[in-house]
PDB file of C-alpha atoms in Angstrom:
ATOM      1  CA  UNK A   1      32.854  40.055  37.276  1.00 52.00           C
ATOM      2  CA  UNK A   2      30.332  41.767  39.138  1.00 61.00           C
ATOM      3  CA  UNK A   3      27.011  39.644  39.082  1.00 79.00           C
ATOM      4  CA  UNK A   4      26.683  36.457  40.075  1.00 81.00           C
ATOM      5  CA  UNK A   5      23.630  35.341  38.385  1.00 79.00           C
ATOM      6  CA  UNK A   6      24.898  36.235  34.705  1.00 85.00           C
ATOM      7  CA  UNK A   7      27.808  33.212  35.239  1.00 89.00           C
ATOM      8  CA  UNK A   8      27.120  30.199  33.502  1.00 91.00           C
ATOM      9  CA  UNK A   9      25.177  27.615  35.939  1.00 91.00           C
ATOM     10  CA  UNK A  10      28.588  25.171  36.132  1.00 93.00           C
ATOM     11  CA  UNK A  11      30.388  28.422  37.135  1.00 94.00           C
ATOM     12  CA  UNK A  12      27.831  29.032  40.191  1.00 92.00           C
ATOM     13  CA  UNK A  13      28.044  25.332  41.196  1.00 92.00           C
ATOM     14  CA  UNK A  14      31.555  25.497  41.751  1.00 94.00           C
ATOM     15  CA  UNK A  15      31.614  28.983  43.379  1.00 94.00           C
ATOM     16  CA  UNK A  16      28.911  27.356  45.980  1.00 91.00           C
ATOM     17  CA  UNK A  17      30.722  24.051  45.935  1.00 91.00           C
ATOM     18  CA  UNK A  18      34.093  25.260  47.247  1.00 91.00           C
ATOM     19  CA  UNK A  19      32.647  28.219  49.260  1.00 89.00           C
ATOM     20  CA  UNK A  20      30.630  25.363  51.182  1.00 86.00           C
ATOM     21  CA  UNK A  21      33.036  22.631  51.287  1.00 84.00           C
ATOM     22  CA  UNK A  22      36.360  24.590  50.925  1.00 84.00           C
ATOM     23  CA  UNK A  23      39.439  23.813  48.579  1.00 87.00           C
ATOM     24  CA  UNK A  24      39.002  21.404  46.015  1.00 88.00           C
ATOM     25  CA  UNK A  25      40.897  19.740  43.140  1.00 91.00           C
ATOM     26  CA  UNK A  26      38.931  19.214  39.732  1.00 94.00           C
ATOM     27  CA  UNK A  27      38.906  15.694  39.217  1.00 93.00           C
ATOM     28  CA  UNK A  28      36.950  15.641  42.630  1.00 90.00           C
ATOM     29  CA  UNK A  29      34.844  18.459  41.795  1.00 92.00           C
ATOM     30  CA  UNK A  30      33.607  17.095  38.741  1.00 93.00           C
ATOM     31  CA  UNK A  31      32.572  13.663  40.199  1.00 90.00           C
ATOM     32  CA  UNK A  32      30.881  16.211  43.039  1.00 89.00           C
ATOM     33  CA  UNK A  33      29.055  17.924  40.484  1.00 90.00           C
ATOM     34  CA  UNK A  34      28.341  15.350  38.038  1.00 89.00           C
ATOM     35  CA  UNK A  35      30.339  16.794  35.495  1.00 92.00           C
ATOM     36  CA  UNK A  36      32.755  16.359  32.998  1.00 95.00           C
ATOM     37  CA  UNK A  37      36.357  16.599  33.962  1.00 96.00           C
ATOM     38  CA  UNK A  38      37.516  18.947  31.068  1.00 96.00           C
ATOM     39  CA  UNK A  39      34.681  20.536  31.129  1.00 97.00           C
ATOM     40  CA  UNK A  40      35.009  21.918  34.953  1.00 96.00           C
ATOM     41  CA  UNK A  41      39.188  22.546  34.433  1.00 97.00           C
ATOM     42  CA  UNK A  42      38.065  24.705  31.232  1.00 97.00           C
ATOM     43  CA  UNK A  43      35.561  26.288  34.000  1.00 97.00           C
ATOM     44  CA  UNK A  44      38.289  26.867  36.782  1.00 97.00           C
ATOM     45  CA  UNK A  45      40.805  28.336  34.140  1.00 97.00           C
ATOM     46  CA  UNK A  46      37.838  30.504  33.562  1.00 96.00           C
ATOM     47  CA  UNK A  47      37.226  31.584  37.081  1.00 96.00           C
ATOM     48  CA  UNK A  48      40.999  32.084  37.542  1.00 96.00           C
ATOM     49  CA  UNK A  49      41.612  34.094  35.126  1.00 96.00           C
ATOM     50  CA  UNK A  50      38.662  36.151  36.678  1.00 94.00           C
ATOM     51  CA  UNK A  51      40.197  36.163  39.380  1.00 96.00           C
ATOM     52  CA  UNK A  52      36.896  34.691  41.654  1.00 95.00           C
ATOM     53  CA  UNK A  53      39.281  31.040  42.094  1.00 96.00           C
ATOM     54  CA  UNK A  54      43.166  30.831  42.827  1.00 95.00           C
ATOM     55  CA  UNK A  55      45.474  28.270  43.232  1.00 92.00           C
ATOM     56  CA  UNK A  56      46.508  26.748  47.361  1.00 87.00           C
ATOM     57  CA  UNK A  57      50.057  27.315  48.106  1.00 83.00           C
ATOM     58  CA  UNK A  58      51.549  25.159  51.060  1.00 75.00           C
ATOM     59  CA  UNK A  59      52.297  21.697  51.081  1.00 70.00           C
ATOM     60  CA  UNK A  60      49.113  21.120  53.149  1.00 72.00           C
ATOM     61  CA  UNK A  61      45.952  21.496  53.002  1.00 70.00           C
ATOM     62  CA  UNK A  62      43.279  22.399  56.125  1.00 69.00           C
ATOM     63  CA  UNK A  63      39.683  21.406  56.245  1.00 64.00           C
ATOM     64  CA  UNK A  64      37.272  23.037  59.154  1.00 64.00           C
ATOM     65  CA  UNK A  65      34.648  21.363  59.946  1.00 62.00           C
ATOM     66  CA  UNK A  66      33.852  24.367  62.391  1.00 65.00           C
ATOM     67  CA  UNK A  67      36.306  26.369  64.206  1.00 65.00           C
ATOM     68  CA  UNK A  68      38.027  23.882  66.680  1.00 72.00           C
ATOM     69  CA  UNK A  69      37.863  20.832  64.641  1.00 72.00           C
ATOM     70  CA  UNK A  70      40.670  21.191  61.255  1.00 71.00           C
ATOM     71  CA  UNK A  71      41.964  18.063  59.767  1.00 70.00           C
ATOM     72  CA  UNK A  72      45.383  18.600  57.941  1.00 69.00           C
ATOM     73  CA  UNK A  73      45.924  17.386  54.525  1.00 70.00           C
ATOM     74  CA  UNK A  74      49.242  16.479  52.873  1.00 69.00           C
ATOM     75  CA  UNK A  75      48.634  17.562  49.162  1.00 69.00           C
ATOM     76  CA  UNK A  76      48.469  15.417  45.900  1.00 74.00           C
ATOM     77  CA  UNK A  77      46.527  17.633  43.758  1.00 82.00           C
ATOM     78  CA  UNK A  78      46.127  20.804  42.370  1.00 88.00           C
ATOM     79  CA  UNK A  79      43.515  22.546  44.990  1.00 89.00           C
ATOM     80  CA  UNK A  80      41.504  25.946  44.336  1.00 93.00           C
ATOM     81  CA  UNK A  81      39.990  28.181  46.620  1.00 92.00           C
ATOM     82  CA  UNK A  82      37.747  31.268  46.414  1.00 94.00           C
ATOM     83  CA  UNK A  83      39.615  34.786  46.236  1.00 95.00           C
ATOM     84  CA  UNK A  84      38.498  37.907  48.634  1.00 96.00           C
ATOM     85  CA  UNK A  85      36.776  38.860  45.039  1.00 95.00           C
ATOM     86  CA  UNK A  86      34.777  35.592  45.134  1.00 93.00           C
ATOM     87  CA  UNK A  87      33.590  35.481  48.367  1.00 92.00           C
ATOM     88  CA  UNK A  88      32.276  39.284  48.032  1.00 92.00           C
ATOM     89  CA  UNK A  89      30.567  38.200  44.715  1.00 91.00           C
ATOM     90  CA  UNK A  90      28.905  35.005  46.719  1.00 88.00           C
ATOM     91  CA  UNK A  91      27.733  37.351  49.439  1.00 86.00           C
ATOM     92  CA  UNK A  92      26.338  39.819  47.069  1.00 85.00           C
ATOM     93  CA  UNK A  93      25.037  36.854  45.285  1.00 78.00           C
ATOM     94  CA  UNK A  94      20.707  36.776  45.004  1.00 73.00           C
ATOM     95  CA  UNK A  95      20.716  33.589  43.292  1.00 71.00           C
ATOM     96  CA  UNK A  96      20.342  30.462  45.447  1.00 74.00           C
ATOM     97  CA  UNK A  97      22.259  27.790  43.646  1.00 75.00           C
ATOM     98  CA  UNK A  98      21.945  23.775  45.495  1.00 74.00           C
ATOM     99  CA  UNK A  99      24.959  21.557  45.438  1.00 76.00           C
ATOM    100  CA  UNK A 100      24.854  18.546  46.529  1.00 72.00           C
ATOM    101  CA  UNK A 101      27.874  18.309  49.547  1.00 69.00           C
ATOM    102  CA  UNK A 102      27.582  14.458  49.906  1.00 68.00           C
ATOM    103  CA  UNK A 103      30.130  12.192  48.265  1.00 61.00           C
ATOM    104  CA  UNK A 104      28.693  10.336  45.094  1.00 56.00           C
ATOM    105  CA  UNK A 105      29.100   6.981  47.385  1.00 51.00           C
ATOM    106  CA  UNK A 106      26.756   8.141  49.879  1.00 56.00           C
ATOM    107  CA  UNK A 107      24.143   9.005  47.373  1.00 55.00           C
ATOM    108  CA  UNK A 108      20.762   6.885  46.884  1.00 49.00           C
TER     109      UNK A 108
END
């Protein structure tokens, strides 16, 4: 896959949404996004298979904040993460595509 903008818009969201936020499992990704559950694991199989998402190995998980502040995550779920490819297709990307960061409890 070579151009960002001819994905489908859920594929873009979740590109952005774990390039911004970092590895994510699906059930939280889809309350993130607003969307539904099957639908975004269809999505990620998808991107996988494109190789743009793969699978986290490890039995933990780290989250930066920046670069002195990680917080270490024993892991429960399945997590994804952007491959090499899918960063250089995000940096190549044109398109600017909003997602929403904040957790669906903080919203208004």
């Amino acid at each position: 896959m070579s151009d960002f903008s001819g994905l489908p818009e859920l594929d873009q969201k979740i590109l952005v949404y774990i390039h911004k936020a970092g590895p994510v499992f699906p059930a939280k990704l889809a309350k993130r996004l607003a969307s539904d559950l099957g639908e975004v694991r269809s999505r990620i199989q998808e991107l996988c298979k494109a190789r743009l998402l793969e699978r986290v190995t490890g039995s933990e998980i780290v989250f930066r904040k920046d670069k002195r502040n990680a917080i270490r995550k024993h892991r429960n779920h399945t997590y994804f993460t952007l491959t090499r490819q899918g960063k250089h297709l995000l940096r190549r990307a044109d398109t600017e595509i909003d997602v929403n960061l904040r957790p669906p409890w903080l919203q208004a």
